[in-house]
PDB file of C-alpha atoms in Angstrom:
ATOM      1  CA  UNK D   1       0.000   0.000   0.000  1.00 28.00           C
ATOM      2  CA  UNK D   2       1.346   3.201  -0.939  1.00 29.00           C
ATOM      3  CA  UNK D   3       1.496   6.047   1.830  1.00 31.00           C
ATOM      4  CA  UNK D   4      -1.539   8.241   0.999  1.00 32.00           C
ATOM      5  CA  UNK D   5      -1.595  10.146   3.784  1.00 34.00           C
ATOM      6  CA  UNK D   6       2.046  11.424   3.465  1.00 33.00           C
ATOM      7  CA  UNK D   7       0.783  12.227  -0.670  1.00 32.00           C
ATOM      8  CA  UNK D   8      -2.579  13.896   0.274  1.00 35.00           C
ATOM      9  CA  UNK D   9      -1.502  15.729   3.450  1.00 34.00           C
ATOM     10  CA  UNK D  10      -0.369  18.680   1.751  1.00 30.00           C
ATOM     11  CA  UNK D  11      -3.371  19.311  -0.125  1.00 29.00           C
ATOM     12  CA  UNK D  12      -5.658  19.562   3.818  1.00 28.00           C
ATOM     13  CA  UNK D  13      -5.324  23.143   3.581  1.00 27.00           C
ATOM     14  CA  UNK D  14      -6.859  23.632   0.021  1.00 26.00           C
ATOM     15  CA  UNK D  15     -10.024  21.663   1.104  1.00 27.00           C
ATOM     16  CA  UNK D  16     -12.504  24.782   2.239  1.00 24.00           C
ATOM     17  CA  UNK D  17     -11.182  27.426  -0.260  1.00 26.00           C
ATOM     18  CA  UNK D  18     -11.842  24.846  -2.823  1.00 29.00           C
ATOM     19  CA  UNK D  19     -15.263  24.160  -1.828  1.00 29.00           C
ATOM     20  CA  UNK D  20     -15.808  27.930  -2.129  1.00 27.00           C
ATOM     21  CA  UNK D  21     -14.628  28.310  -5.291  1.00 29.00           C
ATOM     22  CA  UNK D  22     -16.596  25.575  -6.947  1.00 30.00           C
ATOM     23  CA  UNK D  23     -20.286  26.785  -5.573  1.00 32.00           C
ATOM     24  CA  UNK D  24     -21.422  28.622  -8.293  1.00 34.00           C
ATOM     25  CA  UNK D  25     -21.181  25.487 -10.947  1.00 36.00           C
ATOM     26  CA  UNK D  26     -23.681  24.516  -8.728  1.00 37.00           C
ATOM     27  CA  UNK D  27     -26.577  25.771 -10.675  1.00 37.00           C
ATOM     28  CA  UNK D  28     -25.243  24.559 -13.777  1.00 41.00           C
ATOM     29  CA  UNK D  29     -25.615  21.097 -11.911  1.00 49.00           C
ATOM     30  CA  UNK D  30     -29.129  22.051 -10.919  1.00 44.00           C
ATOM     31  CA  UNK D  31     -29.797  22.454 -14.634  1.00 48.00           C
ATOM     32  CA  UNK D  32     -28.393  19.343 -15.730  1.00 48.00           C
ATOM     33  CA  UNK D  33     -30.949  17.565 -13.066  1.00 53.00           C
ATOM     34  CA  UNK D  34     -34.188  19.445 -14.724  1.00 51.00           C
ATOM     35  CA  UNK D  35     -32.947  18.414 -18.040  1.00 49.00           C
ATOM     36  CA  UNK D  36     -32.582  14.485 -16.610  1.00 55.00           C
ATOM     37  CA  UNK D  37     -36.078  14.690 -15.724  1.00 57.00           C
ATOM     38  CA  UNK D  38     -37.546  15.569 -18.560  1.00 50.00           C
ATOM     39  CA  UNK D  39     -35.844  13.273 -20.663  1.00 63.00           C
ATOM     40  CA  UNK D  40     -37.301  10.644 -18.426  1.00 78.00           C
ATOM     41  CA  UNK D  41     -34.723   9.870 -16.790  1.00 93.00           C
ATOM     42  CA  UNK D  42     -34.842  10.071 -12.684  1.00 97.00           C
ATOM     43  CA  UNK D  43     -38.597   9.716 -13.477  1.00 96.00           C
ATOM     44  CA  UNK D  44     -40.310   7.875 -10.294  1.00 96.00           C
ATOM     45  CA  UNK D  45     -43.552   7.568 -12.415  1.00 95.00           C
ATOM     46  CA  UNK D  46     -41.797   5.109 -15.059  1.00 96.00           C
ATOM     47  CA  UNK D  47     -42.972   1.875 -14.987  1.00 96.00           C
ATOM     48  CA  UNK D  48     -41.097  -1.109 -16.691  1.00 97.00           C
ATOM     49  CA  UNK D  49     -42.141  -2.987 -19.569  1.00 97.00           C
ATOM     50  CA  UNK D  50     -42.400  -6.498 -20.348  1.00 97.00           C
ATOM     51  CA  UNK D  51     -39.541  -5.981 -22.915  1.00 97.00           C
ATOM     52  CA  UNK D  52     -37.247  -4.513 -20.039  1.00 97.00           C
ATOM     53  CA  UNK D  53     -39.141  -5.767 -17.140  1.00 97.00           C
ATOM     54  CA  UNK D  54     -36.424  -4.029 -14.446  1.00 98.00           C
ATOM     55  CA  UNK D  55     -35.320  -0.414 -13.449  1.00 98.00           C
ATOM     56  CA  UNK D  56     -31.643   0.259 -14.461  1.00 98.00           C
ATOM     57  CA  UNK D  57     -29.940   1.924 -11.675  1.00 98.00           C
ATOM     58  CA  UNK D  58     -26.846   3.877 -12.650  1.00 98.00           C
ATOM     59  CA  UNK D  59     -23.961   4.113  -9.994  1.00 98.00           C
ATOM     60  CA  UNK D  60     -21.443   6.986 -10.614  1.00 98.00           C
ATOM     61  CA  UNK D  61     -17.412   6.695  -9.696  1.00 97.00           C
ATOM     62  CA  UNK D  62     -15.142   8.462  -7.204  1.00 94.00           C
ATOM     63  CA  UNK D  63     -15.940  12.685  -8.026  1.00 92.00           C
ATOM     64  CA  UNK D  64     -18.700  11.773  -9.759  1.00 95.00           C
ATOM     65  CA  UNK D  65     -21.980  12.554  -9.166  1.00 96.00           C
ATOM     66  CA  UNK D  66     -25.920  11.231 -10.434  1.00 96.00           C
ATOM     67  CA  UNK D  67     -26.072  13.460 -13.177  1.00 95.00           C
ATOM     68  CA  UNK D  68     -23.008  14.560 -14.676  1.00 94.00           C
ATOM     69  CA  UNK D  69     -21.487  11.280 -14.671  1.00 96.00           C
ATOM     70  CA  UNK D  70     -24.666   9.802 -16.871  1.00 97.00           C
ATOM     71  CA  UNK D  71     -25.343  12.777 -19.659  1.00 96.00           C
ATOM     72  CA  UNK D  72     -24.835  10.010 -22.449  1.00 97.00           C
ATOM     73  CA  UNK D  73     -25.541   6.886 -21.018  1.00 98.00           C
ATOM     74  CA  UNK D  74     -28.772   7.657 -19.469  1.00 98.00           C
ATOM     75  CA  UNK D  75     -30.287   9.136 -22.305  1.00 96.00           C
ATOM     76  CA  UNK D  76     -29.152   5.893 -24.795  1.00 97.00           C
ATOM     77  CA  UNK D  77     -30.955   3.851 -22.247  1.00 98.00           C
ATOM     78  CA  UNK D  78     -34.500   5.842 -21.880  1.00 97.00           C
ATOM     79  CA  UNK D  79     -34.741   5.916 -25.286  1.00 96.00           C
ATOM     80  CA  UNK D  80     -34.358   2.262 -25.580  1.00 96.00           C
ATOM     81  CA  UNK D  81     -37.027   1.726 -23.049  1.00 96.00           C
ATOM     82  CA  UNK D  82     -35.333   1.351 -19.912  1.00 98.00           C
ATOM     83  CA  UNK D  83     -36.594   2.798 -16.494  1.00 98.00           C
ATOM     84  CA  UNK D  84     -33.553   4.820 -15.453  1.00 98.00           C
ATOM     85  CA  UNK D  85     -32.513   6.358 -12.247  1.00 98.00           C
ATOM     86  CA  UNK D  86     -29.348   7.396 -10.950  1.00 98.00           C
ATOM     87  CA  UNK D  87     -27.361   7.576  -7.148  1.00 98.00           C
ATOM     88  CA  UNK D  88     -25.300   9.793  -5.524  1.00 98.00           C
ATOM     89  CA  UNK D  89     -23.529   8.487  -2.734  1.00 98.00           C
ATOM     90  CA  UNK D  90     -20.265   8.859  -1.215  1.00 97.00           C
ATOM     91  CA  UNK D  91     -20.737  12.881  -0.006  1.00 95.00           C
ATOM     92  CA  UNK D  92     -18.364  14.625   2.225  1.00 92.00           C
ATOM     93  CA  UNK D  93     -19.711  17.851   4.289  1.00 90.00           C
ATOM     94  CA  UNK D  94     -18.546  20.954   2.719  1.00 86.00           C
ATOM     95  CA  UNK D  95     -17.864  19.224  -0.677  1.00 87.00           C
ATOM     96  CA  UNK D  96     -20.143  19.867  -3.438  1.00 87.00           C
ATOM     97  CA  UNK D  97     -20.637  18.044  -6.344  1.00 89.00           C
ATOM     98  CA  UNK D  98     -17.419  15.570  -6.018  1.00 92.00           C
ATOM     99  CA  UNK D  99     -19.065  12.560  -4.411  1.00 96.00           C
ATOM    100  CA  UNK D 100     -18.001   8.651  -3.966  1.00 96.00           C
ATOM    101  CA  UNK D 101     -15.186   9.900  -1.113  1.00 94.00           C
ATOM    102  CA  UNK D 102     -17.007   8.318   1.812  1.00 95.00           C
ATOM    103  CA  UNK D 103     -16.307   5.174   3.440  1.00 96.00           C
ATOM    104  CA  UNK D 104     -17.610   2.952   0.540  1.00 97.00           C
ATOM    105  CA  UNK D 105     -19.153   0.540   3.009  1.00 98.00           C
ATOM    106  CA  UNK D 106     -21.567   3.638   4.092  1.00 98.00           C
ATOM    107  CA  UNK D 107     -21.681   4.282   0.216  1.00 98.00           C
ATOM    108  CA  UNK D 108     -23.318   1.100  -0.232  1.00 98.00           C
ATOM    109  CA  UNK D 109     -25.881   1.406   2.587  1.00 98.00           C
ATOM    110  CA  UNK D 110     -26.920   4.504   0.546  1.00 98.00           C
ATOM    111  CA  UNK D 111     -27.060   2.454  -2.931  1.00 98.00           C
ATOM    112  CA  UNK D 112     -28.960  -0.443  -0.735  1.00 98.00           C
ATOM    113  CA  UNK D 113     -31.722   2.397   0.648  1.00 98.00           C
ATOM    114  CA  UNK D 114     -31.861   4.177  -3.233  1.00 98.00           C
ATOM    115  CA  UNK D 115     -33.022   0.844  -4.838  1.00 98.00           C
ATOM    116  CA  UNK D 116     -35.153   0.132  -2.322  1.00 98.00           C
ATOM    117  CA  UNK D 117     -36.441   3.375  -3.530  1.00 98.00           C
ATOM    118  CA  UNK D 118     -36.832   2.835  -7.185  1.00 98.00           C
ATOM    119  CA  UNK D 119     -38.103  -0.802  -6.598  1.00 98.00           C
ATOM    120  CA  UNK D 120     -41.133   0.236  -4.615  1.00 98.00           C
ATOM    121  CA  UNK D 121     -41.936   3.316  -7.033  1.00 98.00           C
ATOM    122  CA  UNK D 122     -41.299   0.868 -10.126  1.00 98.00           C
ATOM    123  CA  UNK D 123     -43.354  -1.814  -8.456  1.00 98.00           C
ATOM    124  CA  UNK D 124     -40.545  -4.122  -9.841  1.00 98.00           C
ATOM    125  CA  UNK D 125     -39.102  -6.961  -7.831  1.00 98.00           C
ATOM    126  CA  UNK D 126     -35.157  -6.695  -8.927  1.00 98.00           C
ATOM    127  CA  UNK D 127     -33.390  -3.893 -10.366  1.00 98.00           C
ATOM    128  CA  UNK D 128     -30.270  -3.878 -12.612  1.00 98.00           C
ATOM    129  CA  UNK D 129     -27.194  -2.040 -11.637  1.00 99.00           C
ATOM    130  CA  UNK D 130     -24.374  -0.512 -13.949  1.00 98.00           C
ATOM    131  CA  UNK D 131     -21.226   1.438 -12.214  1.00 98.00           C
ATOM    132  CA  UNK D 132     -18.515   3.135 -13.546  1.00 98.00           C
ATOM    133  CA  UNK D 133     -14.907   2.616 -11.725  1.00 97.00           C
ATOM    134  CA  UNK D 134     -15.970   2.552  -7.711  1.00 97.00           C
ATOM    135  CA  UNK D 135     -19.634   2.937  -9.075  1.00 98.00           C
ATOM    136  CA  UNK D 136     -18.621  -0.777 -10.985  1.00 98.00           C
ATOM    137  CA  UNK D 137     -17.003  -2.149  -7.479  1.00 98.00           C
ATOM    138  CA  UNK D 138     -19.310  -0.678  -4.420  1.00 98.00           C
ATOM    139  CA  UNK D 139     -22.305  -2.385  -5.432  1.00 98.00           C
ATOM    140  CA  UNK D 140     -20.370  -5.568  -4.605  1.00 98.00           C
ATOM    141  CA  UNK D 141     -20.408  -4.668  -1.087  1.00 98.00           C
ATOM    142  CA  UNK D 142     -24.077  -4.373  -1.271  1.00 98.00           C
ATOM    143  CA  UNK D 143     -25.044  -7.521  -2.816  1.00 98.00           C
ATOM    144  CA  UNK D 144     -22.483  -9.475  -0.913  1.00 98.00           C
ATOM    145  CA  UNK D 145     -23.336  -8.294   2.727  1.00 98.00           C
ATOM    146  CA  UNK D 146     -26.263  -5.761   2.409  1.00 98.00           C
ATOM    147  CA  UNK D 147     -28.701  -8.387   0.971  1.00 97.00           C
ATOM    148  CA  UNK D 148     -28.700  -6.785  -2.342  1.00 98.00           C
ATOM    149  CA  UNK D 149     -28.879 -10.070  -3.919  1.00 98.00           C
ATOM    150  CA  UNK D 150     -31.967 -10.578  -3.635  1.00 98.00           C
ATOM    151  CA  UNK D 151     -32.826  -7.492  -5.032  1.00 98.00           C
ATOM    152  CA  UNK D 152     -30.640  -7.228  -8.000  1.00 98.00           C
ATOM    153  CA  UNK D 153     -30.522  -9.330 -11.361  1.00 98.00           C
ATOM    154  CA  UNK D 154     -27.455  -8.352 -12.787  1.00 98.00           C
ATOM    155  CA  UNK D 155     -24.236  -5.555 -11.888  1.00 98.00           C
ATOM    156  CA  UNK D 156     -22.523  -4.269 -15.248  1.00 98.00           C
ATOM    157  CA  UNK D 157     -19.138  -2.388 -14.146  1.00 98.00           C
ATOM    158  CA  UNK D 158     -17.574  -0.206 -16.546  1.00 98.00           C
ATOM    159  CA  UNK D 159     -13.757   0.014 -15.830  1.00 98.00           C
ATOM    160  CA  UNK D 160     -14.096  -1.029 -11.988  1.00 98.00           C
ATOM    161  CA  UNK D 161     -11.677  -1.687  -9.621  1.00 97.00           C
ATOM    162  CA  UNK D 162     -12.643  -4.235  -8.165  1.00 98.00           C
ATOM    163  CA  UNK D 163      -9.135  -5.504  -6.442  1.00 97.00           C
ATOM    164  CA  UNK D 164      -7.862  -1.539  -6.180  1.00 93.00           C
ATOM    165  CA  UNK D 165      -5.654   0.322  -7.293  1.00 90.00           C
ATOM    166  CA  UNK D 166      -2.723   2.236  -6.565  1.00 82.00           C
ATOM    167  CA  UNK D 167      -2.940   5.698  -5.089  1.00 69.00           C
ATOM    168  CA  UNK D 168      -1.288   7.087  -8.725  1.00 71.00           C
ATOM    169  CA  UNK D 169      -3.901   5.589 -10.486  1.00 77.00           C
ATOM    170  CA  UNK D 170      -6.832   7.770  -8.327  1.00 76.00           C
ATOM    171  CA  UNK D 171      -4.701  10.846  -8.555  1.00 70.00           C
ATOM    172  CA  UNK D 172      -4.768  10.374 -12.907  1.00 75.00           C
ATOM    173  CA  UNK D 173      -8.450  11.212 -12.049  1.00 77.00           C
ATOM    174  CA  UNK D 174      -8.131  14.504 -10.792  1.00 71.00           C
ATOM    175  CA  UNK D 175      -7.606  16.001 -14.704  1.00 76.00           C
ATOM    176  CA  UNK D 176     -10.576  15.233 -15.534  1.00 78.00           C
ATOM    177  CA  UNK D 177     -12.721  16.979 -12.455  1.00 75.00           C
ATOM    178  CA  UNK D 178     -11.591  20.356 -12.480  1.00 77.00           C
ATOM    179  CA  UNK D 179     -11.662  21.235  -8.941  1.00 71.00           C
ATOM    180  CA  UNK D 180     -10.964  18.026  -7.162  1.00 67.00           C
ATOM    181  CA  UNK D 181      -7.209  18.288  -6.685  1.00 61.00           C
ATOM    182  CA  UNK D 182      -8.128  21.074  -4.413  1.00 63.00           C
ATOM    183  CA  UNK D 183     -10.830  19.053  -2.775  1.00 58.00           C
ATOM    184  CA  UNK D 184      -9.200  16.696  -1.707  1.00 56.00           C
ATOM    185  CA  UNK D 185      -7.917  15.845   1.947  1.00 49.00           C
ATOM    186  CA  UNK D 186      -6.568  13.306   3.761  1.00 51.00           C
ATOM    187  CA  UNK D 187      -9.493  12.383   5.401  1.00 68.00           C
ATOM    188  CA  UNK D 188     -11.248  10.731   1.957  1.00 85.00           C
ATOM    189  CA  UNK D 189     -11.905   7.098   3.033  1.00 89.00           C
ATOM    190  CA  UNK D 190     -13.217   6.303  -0.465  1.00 92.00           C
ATOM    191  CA  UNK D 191     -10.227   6.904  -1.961  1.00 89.00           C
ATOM    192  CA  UNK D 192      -8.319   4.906   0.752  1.00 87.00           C
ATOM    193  CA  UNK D 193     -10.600   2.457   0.480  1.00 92.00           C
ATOM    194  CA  UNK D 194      -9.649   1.533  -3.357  1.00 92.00           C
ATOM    195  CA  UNK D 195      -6.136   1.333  -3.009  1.00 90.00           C
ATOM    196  CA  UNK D 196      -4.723  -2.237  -3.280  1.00 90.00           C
ATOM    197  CA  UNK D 197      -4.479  -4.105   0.100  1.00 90.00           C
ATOM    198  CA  UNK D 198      -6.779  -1.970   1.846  1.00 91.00           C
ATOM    199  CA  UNK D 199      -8.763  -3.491   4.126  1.00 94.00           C
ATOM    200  CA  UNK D 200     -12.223  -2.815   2.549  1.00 96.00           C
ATOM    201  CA  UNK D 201     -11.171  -4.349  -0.115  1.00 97.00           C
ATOM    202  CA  UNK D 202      -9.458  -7.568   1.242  1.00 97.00           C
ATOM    203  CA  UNK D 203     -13.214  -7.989   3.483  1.00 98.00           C
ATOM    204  CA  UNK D 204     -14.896  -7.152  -0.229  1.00 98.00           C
ATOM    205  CA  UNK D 205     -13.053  -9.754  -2.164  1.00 97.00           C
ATOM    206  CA  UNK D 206     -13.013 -12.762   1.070  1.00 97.00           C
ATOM    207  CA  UNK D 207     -14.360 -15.657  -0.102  1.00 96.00           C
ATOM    208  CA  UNK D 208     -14.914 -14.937  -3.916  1.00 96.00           C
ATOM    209  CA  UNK D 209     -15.645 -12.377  -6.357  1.00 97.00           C
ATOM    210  CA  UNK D 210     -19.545 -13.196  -6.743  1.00 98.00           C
ATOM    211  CA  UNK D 211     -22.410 -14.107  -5.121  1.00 97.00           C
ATOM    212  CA  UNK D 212     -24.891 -16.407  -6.357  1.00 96.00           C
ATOM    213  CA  UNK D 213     -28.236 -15.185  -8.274  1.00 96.00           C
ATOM    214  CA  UNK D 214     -26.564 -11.908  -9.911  1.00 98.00           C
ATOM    215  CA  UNK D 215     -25.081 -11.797 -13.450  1.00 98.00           C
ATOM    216  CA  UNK D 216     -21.753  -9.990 -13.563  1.00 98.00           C
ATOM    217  CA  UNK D 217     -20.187  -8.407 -16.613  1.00 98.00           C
ATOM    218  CA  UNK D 218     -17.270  -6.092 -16.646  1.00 98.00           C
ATOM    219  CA  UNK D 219     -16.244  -4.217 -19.409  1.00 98.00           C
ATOM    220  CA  UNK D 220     -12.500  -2.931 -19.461  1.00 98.00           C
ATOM    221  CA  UNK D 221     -10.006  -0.951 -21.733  1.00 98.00           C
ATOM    222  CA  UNK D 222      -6.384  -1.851 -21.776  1.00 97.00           C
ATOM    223  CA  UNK D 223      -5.709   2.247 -21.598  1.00 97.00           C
ATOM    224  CA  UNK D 224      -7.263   2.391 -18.449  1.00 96.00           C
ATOM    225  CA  UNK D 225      -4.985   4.706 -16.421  1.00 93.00           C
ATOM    226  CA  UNK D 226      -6.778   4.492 -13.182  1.00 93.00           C
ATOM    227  CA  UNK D 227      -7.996   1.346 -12.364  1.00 94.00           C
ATOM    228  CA  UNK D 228      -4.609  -0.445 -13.189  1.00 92.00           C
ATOM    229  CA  UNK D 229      -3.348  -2.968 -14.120  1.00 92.00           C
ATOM    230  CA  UNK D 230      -6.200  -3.216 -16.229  1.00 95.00           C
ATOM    231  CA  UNK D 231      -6.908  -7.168 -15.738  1.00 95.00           C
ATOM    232  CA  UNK D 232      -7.452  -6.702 -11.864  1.00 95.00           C
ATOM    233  CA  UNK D 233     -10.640  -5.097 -12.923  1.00 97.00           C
ATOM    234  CA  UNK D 234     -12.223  -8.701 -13.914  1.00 98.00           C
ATOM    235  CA  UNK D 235     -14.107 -10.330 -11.480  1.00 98.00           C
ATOM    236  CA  UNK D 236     -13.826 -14.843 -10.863  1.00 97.00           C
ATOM    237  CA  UNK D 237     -17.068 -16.680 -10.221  1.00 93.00           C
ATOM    238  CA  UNK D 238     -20.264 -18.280 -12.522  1.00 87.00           C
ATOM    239  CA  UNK D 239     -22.172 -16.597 -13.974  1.00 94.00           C
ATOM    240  CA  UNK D 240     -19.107 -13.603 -14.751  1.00 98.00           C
ATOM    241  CA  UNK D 241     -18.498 -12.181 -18.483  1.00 98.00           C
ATOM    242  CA  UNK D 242     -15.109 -10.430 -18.504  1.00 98.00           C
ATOM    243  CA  UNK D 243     -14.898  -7.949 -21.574  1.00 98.00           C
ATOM    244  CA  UNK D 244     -12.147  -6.080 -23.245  1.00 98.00           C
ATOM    245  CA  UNK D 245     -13.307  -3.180 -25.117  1.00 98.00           C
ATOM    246  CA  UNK D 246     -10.247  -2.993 -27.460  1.00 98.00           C
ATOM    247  CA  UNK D 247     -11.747  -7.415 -28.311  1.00 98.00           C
ATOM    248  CA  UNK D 248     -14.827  -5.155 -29.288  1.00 98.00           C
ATOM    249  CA  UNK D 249     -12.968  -2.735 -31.801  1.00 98.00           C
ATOM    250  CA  UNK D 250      -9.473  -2.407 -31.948  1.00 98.00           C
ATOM    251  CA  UNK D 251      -9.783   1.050 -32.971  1.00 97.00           C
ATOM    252  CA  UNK D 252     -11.107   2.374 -29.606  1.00 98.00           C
ATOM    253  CA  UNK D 253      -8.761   4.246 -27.935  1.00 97.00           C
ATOM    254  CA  UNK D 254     -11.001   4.815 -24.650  1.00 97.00           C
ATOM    255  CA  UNK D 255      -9.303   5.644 -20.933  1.00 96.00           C
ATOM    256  CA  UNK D 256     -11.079   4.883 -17.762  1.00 96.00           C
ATOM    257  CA  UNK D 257     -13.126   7.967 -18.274  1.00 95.00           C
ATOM    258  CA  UNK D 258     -14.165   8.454 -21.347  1.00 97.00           C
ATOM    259  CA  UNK D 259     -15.693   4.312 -21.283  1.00 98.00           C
ATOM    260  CA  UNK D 260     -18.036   5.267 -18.721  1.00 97.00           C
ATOM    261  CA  UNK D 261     -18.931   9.294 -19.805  1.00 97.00           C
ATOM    262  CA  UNK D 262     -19.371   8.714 -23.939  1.00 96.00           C
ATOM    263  CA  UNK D 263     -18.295   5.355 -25.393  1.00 98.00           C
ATOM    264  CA  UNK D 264     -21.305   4.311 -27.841  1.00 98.00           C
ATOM    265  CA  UNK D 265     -19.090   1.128 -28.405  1.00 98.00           C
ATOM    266  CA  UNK D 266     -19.025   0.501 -24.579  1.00 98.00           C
ATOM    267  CA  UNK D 267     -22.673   1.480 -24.276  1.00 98.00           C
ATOM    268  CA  UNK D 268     -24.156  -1.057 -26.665  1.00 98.00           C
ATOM    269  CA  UNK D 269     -22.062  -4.338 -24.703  1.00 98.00           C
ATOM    270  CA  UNK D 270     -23.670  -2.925 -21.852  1.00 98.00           C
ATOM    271  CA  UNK D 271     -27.151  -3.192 -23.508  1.00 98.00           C
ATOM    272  CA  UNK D 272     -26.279  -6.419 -24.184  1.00 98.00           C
ATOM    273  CA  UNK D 273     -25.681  -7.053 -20.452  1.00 98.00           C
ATOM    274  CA  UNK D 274     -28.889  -5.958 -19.305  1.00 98.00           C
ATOM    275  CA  UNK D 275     -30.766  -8.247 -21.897  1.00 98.00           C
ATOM    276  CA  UNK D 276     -28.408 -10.720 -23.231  1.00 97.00           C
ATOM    277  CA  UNK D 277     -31.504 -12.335 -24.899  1.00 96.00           C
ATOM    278  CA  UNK D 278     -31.762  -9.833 -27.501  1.00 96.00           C
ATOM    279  CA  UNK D 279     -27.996  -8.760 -27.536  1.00 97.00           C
ATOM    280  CA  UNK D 280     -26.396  -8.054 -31.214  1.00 97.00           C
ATOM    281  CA  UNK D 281     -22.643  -8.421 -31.493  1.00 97.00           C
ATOM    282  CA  UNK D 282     -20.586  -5.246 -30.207  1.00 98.00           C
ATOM    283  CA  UNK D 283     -18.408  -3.820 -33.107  1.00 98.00           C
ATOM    284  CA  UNK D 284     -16.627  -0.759 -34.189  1.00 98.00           C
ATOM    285  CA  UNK D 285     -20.108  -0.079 -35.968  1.00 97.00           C
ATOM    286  CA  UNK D 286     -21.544   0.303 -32.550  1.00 97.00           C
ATOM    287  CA  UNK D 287     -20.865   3.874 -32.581  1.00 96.00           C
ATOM    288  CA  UNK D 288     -23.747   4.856 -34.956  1.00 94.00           C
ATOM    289  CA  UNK D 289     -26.209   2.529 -33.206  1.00 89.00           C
TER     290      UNK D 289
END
């Protein structure tokens, strides 16, 4: 394990300044919520059909949040039918809009309570989960020792890290979140939580990667920069389909972000996760479906 603390500590002082300075993109936020809404997405009055008999809850990953992380993918589902909703999770006081930094074992009690949510307003017995990065792993936690089983038919991750990381590989996030470097502290358990060896993880992966009853797929790109080395991201166990995007189409040149915020190609393999009964293959030609 790497020493975080010593690598964060210096950035303690930039935590409250930071969370000033990033207030007003707040509203922009607020607008990207309406706009979810109206697409029908987020939309408690949905009810699924028999084609796509189950909501599709979407988990977001570490400085993510409900919305911003699902501006493509949400939209390519609802118009395809799907029930949609979306989490946030993960929220530190004082720290707007960067979520998925809590203790991801209290991040998962939050995902547990939200389908429990969209389950009694859908009137459907399981839900379907997809996650990008810790979006892709937490979920795990629930259905392993939160009971989600039960209540979940299948768990699509999209570049997770599901046997951690190293601390580099969370700080190649920060690029992409303008804002977060300065947000960050070392008091983030989420992040400390992903890094290989912790001890979330080693009580996450115990005893197998799976649980029996939920379909797994995981969908990974061998430019991944964060979750690395790429291959930890697969999960062992039945009833587990293991992906490569680059197997998919060569030509996709797709980091760990860019699969989970706009990849069409990634998109339509995880279509074909959530109803592998009507799945099509997944090709470079994916992009214009």
């Amino acid at each position: 394990m790497l020493p975080w603390k010593r690598v964060l500590g210096p950035l303690t002082a930039l935590l409250l300044a930071a969370a000033a300075a990033t207030v007003p993109t707040t509203a922009a936020h607020a607008d990207s919520a309406t706009t979810a809404s109206a697409s029908g997405w987020n939309d408690y009055g949905c009810k699924p059909s028999a084609a796509h008999p189950r909501p599709v809850v979407l988990v977001h990953g570490t400085f993510g949040n409900s919305i911003d992380n699902w501006l493509a993918l949400a939209p390519y589902l609802t118009v395809r039918g799907y029930c949609v909703f979306s989490v946030d999770y993960g929220q530190l006081p004082g720290v707007p809009l960067f979520n998925g930094l809590g203790p991801i074992d209290k991040s998962a009690a939050q995902l547990s309570a939200f389908v429990d949510k969209v389950l009694a307003a859908t009137g459907a017995a399981e839900a379907d989960l997809v996650g990008h990065s810790q979006g892709g792993m937490m979920p795990r936690y629930y259905l392993k020792f939160l009971g989600g089983a039960a209540k979940v038919n299948a768990l699509v991750g999209i570049a997770p890290d599901n046997h951690g990381t190293t601390l580099g590989g969370l700080t190649n996030l920060l690029p992409y979140f303008p804002g977060a470097e300065d947000l960050l502290s070392a008091a983030t358990p989420g992040l400390a939580d992903q890094i290989t060896g912790s001890a979330f993880l080693a009580k996450l992966n115990a005893g197998g990667d799976t649980v029996p009853g939920v379909r797994y797929t995981v969908i990974a790109t061998k430019y991944d920069e964060v979750a690395t080395p790429w291959r930890t991201q697969y999960l062992s166990g039945s009833d587990v389909h293991n992906v490569l995007l680059q197997d998919l189409c060569p030509l996709d040149l797709s980091e760990h972000v860019a699969i989970g915020l706009f990849d069409r190609i990634a998109f339509h393999e995880v279509a074909n996760s959530l109803d592998p009964a009507h799945a099509t293959a997944t090709t470079c030609a994916s992009v214009f479906s």
